[in-house]
Tab-separated table of C-alpha atoms in Angstrom:
chain	number	residue	atom	x	y	z
A	1	UNK	CA	-6.657	6.736	82.203
A	2	UNK	CA	-10.083	6.040	81.672
A	3	UNK	CA	-12.187	6.692	78.531
A	4	UNK	CA	-13.665	9.912	79.404
A	5	UNK	CA	-10.193	11.334	79.823
A	6	UNK	CA	-9.330	10.175	76.465
A	7	UNK	CA	-12.255	11.316	74.962
A	8	UNK	CA	-11.669	15.091	76.286
A	9	UNK	CA	-8.290	14.778	75.409
A	10	UNK	CA	-8.995	14.151	72.028
A	11	UNK	CA	-11.631	16.554	71.815
A	12	UNK	CA	-9.034	19.303	72.868
A	13	UNK	CA	-6.804	18.657	69.789
A	14	UNK	CA	-6.860	21.557	67.320
A	15	UNK	CA	-9.550	21.275	64.692
A	16	UNK	CA	-7.956	21.710	61.166
A	17	UNK	CA	-10.674	21.042	59.082
A	18	UNK	CA	-13.488	23.209	57.772
A	19	UNK	CA	-16.822	21.812	59.619
A	20	UNK	CA	-19.522	20.985	56.896
A	21	UNK	CA	-21.497	18.375	58.397
A	22	UNK	CA	-23.784	19.085	61.653
A	23	UNK	CA	-21.785	16.453	63.605
A	24	UNK	CA	-18.670	18.189	62.711
A	25	UNK	CA	-19.972	21.514	63.982
A	26	UNK	CA	-21.189	20.102	67.177
A	27	UNK	CA	-17.755	18.326	67.918
A	28	UNK	CA	-15.808	21.517	67.206
A	29	UNK	CA	-18.242	23.557	69.267
A	30	UNK	CA	-18.051	21.000	72.204
A	31	UNK	CA	-13.989	20.969	72.141
A	32	UNK	CA	-14.162	24.951	71.668
A	33	UNK	CA	-16.378	25.520	74.692
A	34	UNK	CA	-14.347	27.138	77.777
A	35	UNK	CA	-16.159	24.736	80.080
A	36	UNK	CA	-14.487	21.828	78.586
A	37	UNK	CA	-11.410	22.786	80.677
A	38	UNK	CA	-13.601	22.510	83.807
A	39	UNK	CA	-13.446	18.579	83.973
A	40	UNK	CA	-9.601	18.708	84.912
A	41	UNK	CA	-10.189	21.160	87.556
A	42	UNK	CA	-13.072	19.461	88.959
A	43	UNK	CA	-10.843	16.382	88.991
A	44	UNK	CA	-8.048	18.231	90.845
A	45	UNK	CA	-10.030	19.906	93.469
A	46	UNK	CA	-11.843	16.523	94.252
A	47	UNK	CA	-8.480	14.595	94.519
A	48	UNK	CA	-7.012	17.293	96.743
A	49	UNK	CA	-9.993	17.265	98.952
A	50	UNK	CA	-10.052	13.673	99.304
A	51	UNK	CA	-6.434	13.666	100.168
A	52	UNK	CA	-6.775	16.446	102.705
A	53	UNK	CA	-9.681	14.305	104.343
A	54	UNK	CA	-7.249	11.259	104.509
A	55	UNK	CA	-4.934	13.065	106.253
A	56	UNK	CA	-7.268	13.049	109.202
A	57	UNK	CA	-5.804	9.614	110.011
A	58	UNK	CA	-2.182	10.889	110.192
A	59	UNK	CA	-1.029	12.103	113.855
A	60	UNK	CA	-2.155	15.422	114.840
A	61	UNK	CA	0.733	17.354	116.484
A	62	UNK	CA	0.633	20.777	118.202
A	63	UNK	CA	3.201	22.680	120.084
A	64	UNK	CA	2.729	25.363	122.649
A	65	UNK	CA	4.473	27.506	125.207
A	66	UNK	CA	3.070	29.429	127.985
A	67	UNK	CA	3.884	31.682	130.892
A	68	UNK	CA	1.614	32.439	133.688
A	69	UNK	CA	1.440	34.088	137.223
A	70	UNK	CA	-1.457	32.940	139.505
A	71	UNK	CA	-2.993	34.086	142.340
A	72	UNK	CA	-2.452	31.205	144.496
A	73	UNK	CA	-0.667	28.000	144.473
A	74	UNK	CA	-0.769	24.445	146.155
A	75	UNK	CA	1.317	24.944	149.322
A	76	UNK	CA	1.607	22.940	152.675
A	77	UNK	CA	-0.350	23.624	155.838
A	78	UNK	CA	1.581	26.015	158.508
A	79	UNK	CA	1.623	23.186	160.911
A	80	UNK	CA	3.433	20.647	158.548
A	81	UNK	CA	5.852	23.449	157.287
A	82	UNK	CA	6.619	23.997	161.034
A	83	UNK	CA	7.305	20.299	161.593
A	84	UNK	CA	9.483	20.034	158.421
A	85	UNK	CA	11.465	23.244	159.851
A	86	UNK	CA	12.174	21.301	163.008
A	87	UNK	CA	13.248	18.445	160.984
A	88	UNK	CA	15.678	20.767	159.114
A	89	UNK	CA	13.670	20.563	155.598
A	90	UNK	CA	13.037	23.810	154.014
A	91	UNK	CA	9.895	23.455	151.920
A	92	UNK	CA	9.558	26.402	149.708
A	93	UNK	CA	6.189	25.708	147.879
A	94	UNK	CA	5.327	26.458	144.334
A	95	UNK	CA	6.129	29.737	142.928
A	96	UNK	CA	3.132	31.563	141.369
A	97	UNK	CA	5.114	32.132	138.020
A	98	UNK	CA	4.904	28.989	136.032
A	99	UNK	CA	6.279	28.092	132.656
A	100	UNK	CA	5.716	25.476	129.986
A	101	UNK	CA	7.070	24.657	126.580
A	102	UNK	CA	5.568	21.429	125.402
A	103	UNK	CA	4.133	19.191	122.347
A	104	UNK	CA	0.942	17.483	122.125
A	105	UNK	CA	0.353	14.263	119.909
A	106	UNK	CA	-3.079	12.657	119.111
A	107	UNK	CA	-3.787	9.643	116.944
A	108	UNK	CA	-6.892	8.498	115.993
A	109	UNK	CA	-7.681	4.832	116.288
A	110	UNK	CA	-11.330	4.664	115.685
A	111	UNK	CA	-13.506	7.416	114.274
A	112	UNK	CA	-17.106	5.864	113.874
A	113	UNK	CA	-16.496	6.082	109.860
A	114	UNK	CA	-16.500	9.930	110.242
A	115	UNK	CA	-13.263	10.269	107.834
A	116	UNK	CA	-14.505	7.562	105.464
A	117	UNK	CA	-17.926	9.288	104.952
A	118	UNK	CA	-16.613	12.803	104.595
A	119	UNK	CA	-14.378	11.308	101.722
A	120	UNK	CA	-17.345	9.691	100.375
A	121	UNK	CA	-19.288	13.180	100.596
A	122	UNK	CA	-16.182	14.792	98.706
A	123	UNK	CA	-16.337	12.189	95.878
A	124	UNK	CA	-20.016	12.700	95.366
A	125	UNK	CA	-19.716	16.454	95.346
A	126	UNK	CA	-17.227	16.085	92.655
A	127	UNK	CA	-19.532	13.790	90.612
A	128	UNK	CA	-22.209	16.539	91.119
A	129	UNK	CA	-20.117	19.138	89.671
A	130	UNK	CA	-19.028	16.913	86.674
A	131	UNK	CA	-22.719	16.175	86.014
A	132	UNK	CA	-23.740	19.748	86.116
A	133	UNK	CA	-20.595	20.492	83.742
A	134	UNK	CA	-22.068	17.719	81.217
A	135	UNK	CA	-25.569	19.380	81.215
A	136	UNK	CA	-24.121	22.608	80.325
A	137	UNK	CA	-21.928	21.134	77.393
A	138	UNK	CA	-24.874	18.914	76.059
A	139	UNK	CA	-26.782	22.145	75.813
A	140	UNK	CA	-24.469	23.184	73.159
A	141	UNK	CA	-25.706	20.746	70.684
A	142	UNK	CA	-29.189	22.531	70.754
A	143	UNK	CA	-27.294	26.022	70.165
A	144	UNK	CA	-25.565	24.500	67.319
A	145	UNK	CA	-28.664	23.021	65.657
A	146	UNK	CA	-30.449	26.292	65.970
A	147	UNK	CA	-27.491	28.222	63.986
A	148	UNK	CA	-26.775	25.374	61.792
A	149	UNK	CA	-30.302	24.901	60.389
A	150	UNK	CA	-30.957	28.502	60.176
A	151	UNK	CA	-27.718	28.841	57.882
A	152	UNK	CA	-29.283	25.818	55.869
A	153	UNK	CA	-32.386	27.662	55.344
A	154	UNK	CA	-30.540	31.103	54.384
A	155	UNK	CA	-28.718	29.028	51.893
A	156	UNK	CA	-31.633	27.266	50.359
A	157	UNK	CA	-33.268	30.760	50.105
A	158	UNK	CA	-30.226	32.222	48.468
A	159	UNK	CA	-30.372	29.482	46.175
A	160	UNK	CA	-33.978	30.101	45.242
A	161	UNK	CA	-33.483	33.885	45.043
A	162	UNK	CA	-30.611	33.265	42.374
A	163	UNK	CA	-32.981	31.249	40.512
A	164	UNK	CA	-35.570	33.842	40.821
A	165	UNK	CA	-33.313	36.443	39.488
A	166	UNK	CA	-32.293	34.637	36.562
A	167	UNK	CA	-35.814	33.871	35.580
A	168	UNK	CA	-36.570	37.618	35.843
A	169	UNK	CA	-33.512	38.618	34.170
A	170	UNK	CA	-34.462	36.113	31.276
A	171	UNK	CA	-38.007	37.820	30.889
A	172	UNK	CA	-36.583	41.512	31.321
A	173	UNK	CA	-34.270	40.643	28.247
A	174	UNK	CA	-37.081	39.206	26.123
A	175	UNK	CA	-39.287	42.329	27.082
A	176	UNK	CA	-36.361	44.611	26.263
A	177	UNK	CA	-36.079	42.938	22.869
A	178	UNK	CA	-39.717	43.027	22.196
A	179	UNK	CA	-39.977	46.421	23.286
A	180	UNK	CA	-37.340	47.383	20.906
A	181	UNK	CA	-39.263	45.686	17.696
A	182	UNK	CA	-42.576	47.463	19.073
A	183	UNK	CA	-44.245	44.226	20.265
A	184	UNK	CA	-44.189	45.189	24.024
A	185	UNK	CA	-45.139	48.421	26.041
A	186	UNK	CA	-42.258	50.109	27.521
A	187	UNK	CA	-43.930	49.917	31.024
A	188	UNK	CA	-43.997	46.179	30.658
A	189	UNK	CA	-40.280	46.050	30.442
A	190	UNK	CA	-39.909	48.516	33.183
A	191	UNK	CA	-42.267	46.511	35.481
A	192	UNK	CA	-40.101	43.283	35.063
A	193	UNK	CA	-36.947	45.432	35.649
A	194	UNK	CA	-38.437	46.691	38.789
A	195	UNK	CA	-39.243	43.294	40.008
A	196	UNK	CA	-35.864	42.055	39.102
A	197	UNK	CA	-33.999	45.016	41.172
A	198	UNK	CA	-36.185	43.927	44.027
A	199	UNK	CA	-35.035	40.528	43.940
A	200	UNK	CA	-31.491	41.642	44.002
A	201	UNK	CA	-32.103	43.654	47.074
A	202	UNK	CA	-33.751	40.626	49.023
A	203	UNK	CA	-30.685	38.617	47.729
A	204	UNK	CA	-28.282	41.178	49.492
A	205	UNK	CA	-30.427	41.027	52.511
A	206	UNK	CA	-30.179	37.312	52.439
A	207	UNK	CA	-26.464	37.338	51.767
A	208	UNK	CA	-25.942	39.767	54.880
A	209	UNK	CA	-27.923	37.329	56.968
A	210	UNK	CA	-25.682	34.503	55.869
A	211	UNK	CA	-22.814	36.221	56.714
A	212	UNK	CA	-23.840	37.031	59.971
A	213	UNK	CA	-25.086	33.288	60.675
A	214	UNK	CA	-21.752	32.077	59.393
A	215	UNK	CA	-19.659	34.263	61.673
A	216	UNK	CA	-21.610	33.422	64.781
A	217	UNK	CA	-21.480	29.558	64.137
A	218	UNK	CA	-17.706	29.853	63.537
A	219	UNK	CA	-16.945	31.823	66.519
A	220	UNK	CA	-19.219	29.314	68.540
A	221	UNK	CA	-17.354	26.384	67.004
A	222	UNK	CA	-13.858	27.878	67.165
A	223	UNK	CA	-13.180	27.280	63.446
A	224	UNK	CA	-13.712	29.222	60.443
A	225	UNK	CA	-16.638	27.850	58.343
A	226	UNK	CA	-16.188	28.845	54.891
A	227	UNK	CA	-18.035	26.168	52.818
A	228	UNK	CA	-21.689	25.335	52.258
A	229	UNK	CA	-23.054	23.201	55.275
A	230	UNK	CA	-23.928	19.920	54.137
A	231	UNK	CA	-27.711	19.142	54.550
A	232	UNK	CA	-28.193	15.943	56.646
A	233	UNK	CA	-30.453	13.355	55.167
A	234	UNK	CA	-33.501	12.528	56.839
A	235	UNK	CA	-33.916	9.328	58.673
A	236	UNK	CA	-37.178	7.222	57.698
A	237	UNK	CA	-36.517	4.907	60.790
A	238	UNK	CA	-35.597	7.692	63.379
A	239	UNK	CA	-36.451	6.485	66.941
A	240	UNK	CA	-39.787	7.097	67.910
A	241	UNK	CA	-40.522	7.008	71.836
A	242	UNK	CA	-37.426	5.568	73.379
A	243	UNK	CA	-36.462	5.675	76.904
A	244	UNK	CA	-33.866	8.775	77.841
A	245	UNK	CA	-31.761	7.019	80.457
A	246	UNK	CA	-28.539	8.406	78.770
A	247	UNK	CA	-29.748	12.239	79.177
A	248	UNK	CA	-27.260	14.121	81.096
A	249	UNK	CA	-29.873	15.877	83.334
A	250	UNK	CA	-30.851	12.336	84.601
A	251	UNK	CA	-27.261	11.401	85.304
A	252	UNK	CA	-27.023	14.799	87.382
A	253	UNK	CA	-30.238	13.568	89.513
A	254	UNK	CA	-28.717	10.190	89.898
A	255	UNK	CA	-25.471	11.795	90.924
A	256	UNK	CA	-27.249	14.265	93.503
A	257	UNK	CA	-29.161	11.461	95.054
A	258	UNK	CA	-26.044	9.468	95.720
A	259	UNK	CA	-24.705	12.786	97.254
A	260	UNK	CA	-27.779	12.766	99.721
A	261	UNK	CA	-26.972	9.193	100.763
A	262	UNK	CA	-23.429	9.991	101.253
A	263	UNK	CA	-24.542	13.076	103.284
A	264	UNK	CA	-26.948	10.614	105.362
A	265	UNK	CA	-24.144	8.232	106.312
A	266	UNK	CA	-21.742	11.114	107.363
A	267	UNK	CA	-24.480	12.191	109.729
A	268	UNK	CA	-24.797	8.922	111.322
A	269	UNK	CA	-20.880	8.762	111.590
A	270	UNK	CA	-20.935	11.954	113.699
A	271	UNK	CA	-23.004	10.232	116.337
A	272	UNK	CA	-20.339	7.735	116.917
A	273	UNK	CA	-17.760	7.883	119.746
A	274	UNK	CA	-14.204	8.558	118.831
A	275	UNK	CA	-11.159	6.389	120.099
A	276	UNK	CA	-7.492	7.844	119.999
A	277	UNK	CA	-4.212	7.651	121.501
A	278	UNK	CA	-2.373	10.715	122.663
A	279	UNK	CA	1.030	11.635	124.174
A	280	UNK	CA	1.891	15.058	125.830
A	281	UNK	CA	5.238	16.294	126.821
A	282	UNK	CA	6.717	19.327	128.198
A	283	UNK	CA	9.943	21.318	129.609
A	284	UNK	CA	9.076	23.781	132.667
A	285	UNK	CA	8.104	24.596	136.047
A	286	UNK	CA	6.056	23.080	137.857
A	287	UNK	CA	6.062	19.428	136.718
A	288	UNK	CA	4.197	16.430	137.463
A	289	UNK	CA	6.342	15.971	140.701
A	290	UNK	CA	4.964	18.460	142.899
A	291	UNK	CA	6.813	17.233	145.810
A	292	UNK	CA	10.394	18.005	144.182
A	293	UNK	CA	8.994	21.288	142.958
A	294	UNK	CA	7.781	22.712	146.261
A	295	UNK	CA	11.132	21.947	147.563
A	296	UNK	CA	13.050	23.694	145.042
A	297	UNK	CA	12.517	25.873	141.786
A	298	UNK	CA	13.711	23.911	139.075
A	299	UNK	CA	12.853	23.461	135.312
A	300	UNK	CA	12.064	19.641	134.279
A	301	UNK	CA	11.324	17.255	131.529
A	302	UNK	CA	7.622	15.859	131.871
A	303	UNK	CA	5.521	13.571	129.879
A	304	UNK	CA	2.171	11.493	129.779
A	305	UNK	CA	0.750	8.835	127.189
A	306	UNK	CA	-2.599	7.303	127.307
A	307	UNK	CA	-5.961	6.613	125.462
A	308	UNK	CA	-8.893	9.038	125.164
A	309	UNK	CA	-12.482	8.242	124.283
A	310	UNK	CA	-14.741	11.039	123.302
A	311	UNK	CA	-18.382	11.132	122.234
A	312	UNK	CA	-19.858	14.377	121.188
A	313	UNK	CA	-23.455	13.925	122.435
A	314	UNK	CA	-24.361	17.393	121.048
A	315	UNK	CA	-24.728	15.977	117.494
A	316	UNK	CA	-27.886	14.424	118.492
A	317	UNK	CA	-29.588	17.994	118.992
A	318	UNK	CA	-29.432	18.516	115.317
A	319	UNK	CA	-29.434	15.189	113.882
A	320	UNK	CA	-33.000	14.784	113.407
A	321	UNK	CA	-33.695	17.938	111.912
A	322	UNK	CA	-30.573	17.510	109.308
A	323	UNK	CA	-31.712	14.101	108.515
A	324	UNK	CA	-35.241	15.495	107.693
A	325	UNK	CA	-33.669	18.141	105.763
A	326	UNK	CA	-31.689	15.608	103.389
A	327	UNK	CA	-34.766	13.497	103.164
A	328	UNK	CA	-36.460	16.541	101.944
A	329	UNK	CA	-33.499	17.422	99.338
A	330	UNK	CA	-33.894	13.712	97.953
A	331	UNK	CA	-37.654	13.990	97.614
A	332	UNK	CA	-37.056	17.206	95.632
A	333	UNK	CA	-34.558	15.412	93.135
A	334	UNK	CA	-36.959	12.429	92.645
A	335	UNK	CA	-39.589	14.940	91.696
A	336	UNK	CA	-37.319	16.862	89.423
A	337	UNK	CA	-36.532	13.520	88.027
A	338	UNK	CA	-40.342	12.849	87.432
A	339	UNK	CA	-41.071	16.541	86.034
A	340	UNK	CA	-38.069	16.065	83.724
A	341	UNK	CA	-39.434	12.741	82.381
A	342	UNK	CA	-42.816	14.244	81.956
A	343	UNK	CA	-41.692	17.153	79.979
A	344	UNK	CA	-39.423	15.046	78.076
A	345	UNK	CA	-42.236	12.999	76.844
A	346	UNK	CA	-44.285	16.008	75.943
A	347	UNK	CA	-41.367	17.322	73.678
A	348	UNK	CA	-41.040	13.867	72.049
A	349	UNK	CA	-44.524	13.934	71.057
A	350	UNK	CA	-44.526	17.390	69.835
A	351	UNK	CA	-41.454	16.673	67.744
A	352	UNK	CA	-42.761	13.439	66.363
A	353	UNK	CA	-45.981	15.236	65.271
A	354	UNK	CA	-43.912	18.099	63.791
A	355	UNK	CA	-41.801	15.345	61.590
A	356	UNK	CA	-45.273	14.235	60.502
A	357	UNK	CA	-46.689	17.290	59.772
A	358	UNK	CA	-43.698	18.449	57.704
A	359	UNK	CA	-43.532	15.189	55.727
A	360	UNK	CA	-47.080	15.856	54.738
A	361	UNK	CA	-46.560	19.425	53.907
A	362	UNK	CA	-43.571	18.310	51.747
A	363	UNK	CA	-45.583	15.954	49.840
A	364	UNK	CA	-48.280	18.784	48.941
A	365	UNK	CA	-45.323	21.050	48.049
A	366	UNK	CA	-43.827	19.050	45.290
A	367	UNK	CA	-47.226	18.811	43.775
A	368	UNK	CA	-47.752	22.724	44.200
A	369	UNK	CA	-44.379	23.667	42.593
A	370	UNK	CA	-45.118	21.456	39.803
A	371	UNK	CA	-48.447	23.276	39.136
A	372	UNK	CA	-47.181	26.701	39.662
A	373	UNK	CA	-44.170	25.744	37.336
A	374	UNK	CA	-46.561	24.930	34.577
A	375	UNK	CA	-48.832	27.835	35.157
A	376	UNK	CA	-45.882	30.115	35.154
A	377	UNK	CA	-44.548	28.573	31.659
A	378	UNK	CA	-47.825	28.942	30.577
A	379	UNK	CA	-47.916	32.823	31.687
A	380	UNK	CA	-44.625	33.284	29.389
A	381	UNK	CA	-45.977	31.665	26.490
A	382	UNK	CA	-49.248	33.743	26.573
A	383	UNK	CA	-47.215	36.943	27.014
A	384	UNK	CA	-44.886	36.291	24.030
A	385	UNK	CA	-48.413	36.026	22.060
A	386	UNK	CA	-49.897	39.002	23.530
A	387	UNK	CA	-52.579	37.105	25.409
A	388	UNK	CA	-51.895	38.400	28.957
A	389	UNK	CA	-49.826	41.474	30.458
A	390	UNK	CA	-46.704	41.390	32.154
A	391	UNK	CA	-48.211	41.768	35.528
A	392	UNK	CA	-49.610	38.398	35.375
A	393	UNK	CA	-46.504	36.940	34.563
A	394	UNK	CA	-44.788	38.560	37.359
A	395	UNK	CA	-47.293	37.289	39.779
A	396	UNK	CA	-46.974	33.754	38.387
A	397	UNK	CA	-43.165	33.628	38.627
A	398	UNK	CA	-43.379	35.052	42.376
A	399	UNK	CA	-46.103	32.380	43.050
A	400	UNK	CA	-43.571	29.673	41.879
A	401	UNK	CA	-40.895	30.999	43.977
A	402	UNK	CA	-42.921	31.236	47.024
A	403	UNK	CA	-44.055	27.661	46.429
A	404	UNK	CA	-40.209	26.522	46.132
A	405	UNK	CA	-39.275	28.816	49.561
A	406	UNK	CA	-42.222	26.934	51.322
A	407	UNK	CA	-40.865	23.507	50.387
A	408	UNK	CA	-37.449	24.360	51.503
A	409	UNK	CA	-38.665	25.782	54.816
A	410	UNK	CA	-40.938	22.729	55.490
A	411	UNK	CA	-37.928	20.441	54.345
A	412	UNK	CA	-35.465	22.370	56.899
A	413	UNK	CA	-37.836	22.466	59.667
A	414	UNK	CA	-38.557	18.887	59.070
A	415	UNK	CA	-34.783	17.972	59.550
A	416	UNK	CA	-34.421	20.334	62.331
A	417	UNK	CA	-37.322	18.502	64.313
A	418	UNK	CA	-35.832	15.387	63.557
A	419	UNK	CA	-32.396	16.467	65.144
A	420	UNK	CA	-34.389	18.149	67.988
A	421	UNK	CA	-35.835	14.861	68.691
A	422	UNK	CA	-32.292	13.407	68.621
A	423	UNK	CA	-31.269	15.670	71.024
A	424	UNK	CA	-34.240	15.064	73.191
A	425	UNK	CA	-33.489	11.224	73.326
A	426	UNK	CA	-29.607	11.819	73.333
A	427	UNK	CA	-29.192	9.562	70.089
């Protein structure tokens, strides 16, 4: 059992833990995706095809039975029949109704490499199907990334919305007390209360969004994801501009190129002569001894063995065109490789630039949050002393929350860009 079979077998084992990290989600989604079972089907199909082609070396046996009536048959000339009659020999001649029950056996001795090349084509076709399956399964990682980081972002927004709600509730309680003691207007109390209710609505919406994302990710991974996903740590030394030789798309193109090589060899093998041994036998009338059969009507056993050389010259007619077609297909695959590498390089550049940009934004975000927090605290102090109205306080609270949300968005987007780069490089 090779390592890939072992890996697939392990992947198919039931997942009994709740996935929390992105790697756990990707592994679970990979083992849950229906196409994972296609590996075994491809292998079985390829093995069966190769086994059937190999049977071309076995003796080819066919049996037959036939009955015919001919308009004319071989006979003696009239003068010879007269001569035989004077000698007392009766020559009936062949009957027009003839019968045969027989069997033919043909054993290929040399086929010019046709069977071998057909087996090679079948194996290469199996490799192409496997590589196509790997490309589809690899794309699961990107889909998991999208859902996982969306869930992370919603969790961050939920946390910040809960903090905002707590802050508004605290100020609402203060204003309620101040209103009761006549140091604050009723409208100020209502303004903060309305803002708090609006924050609760946003929290309800975010919870619904999280539930939807959680259900989607659970269904995709085939497990129940109930815990909060673990935020991956950013990698300072993340690979930058590496080669992408391990991408399954390139493996697919390599397998397609190997298939064209095998198909070209099969075309060349079709031009070679074929040598075989054969044996034919039948029981019927007439047999190979025509003289006896012309004297009397009698069924007999007959057989023949020999060697046969065949050469299908008709394969030359389409050989050149078929070879050009394979050459064009090979050129197309090579162009696909160049296009993939070109686009992959552009993706690397974009994703690296995104990581750098988000890191710069995050550095500014931290300073902005510190400033917004100071301004909000100052506004709370001024409100207690009656220097500013409640609308200014609500504004500063929202500004601080917006700064924190922006920081969370930039952080999650930066992490997503890192894992998109990881996907691009197949790291």
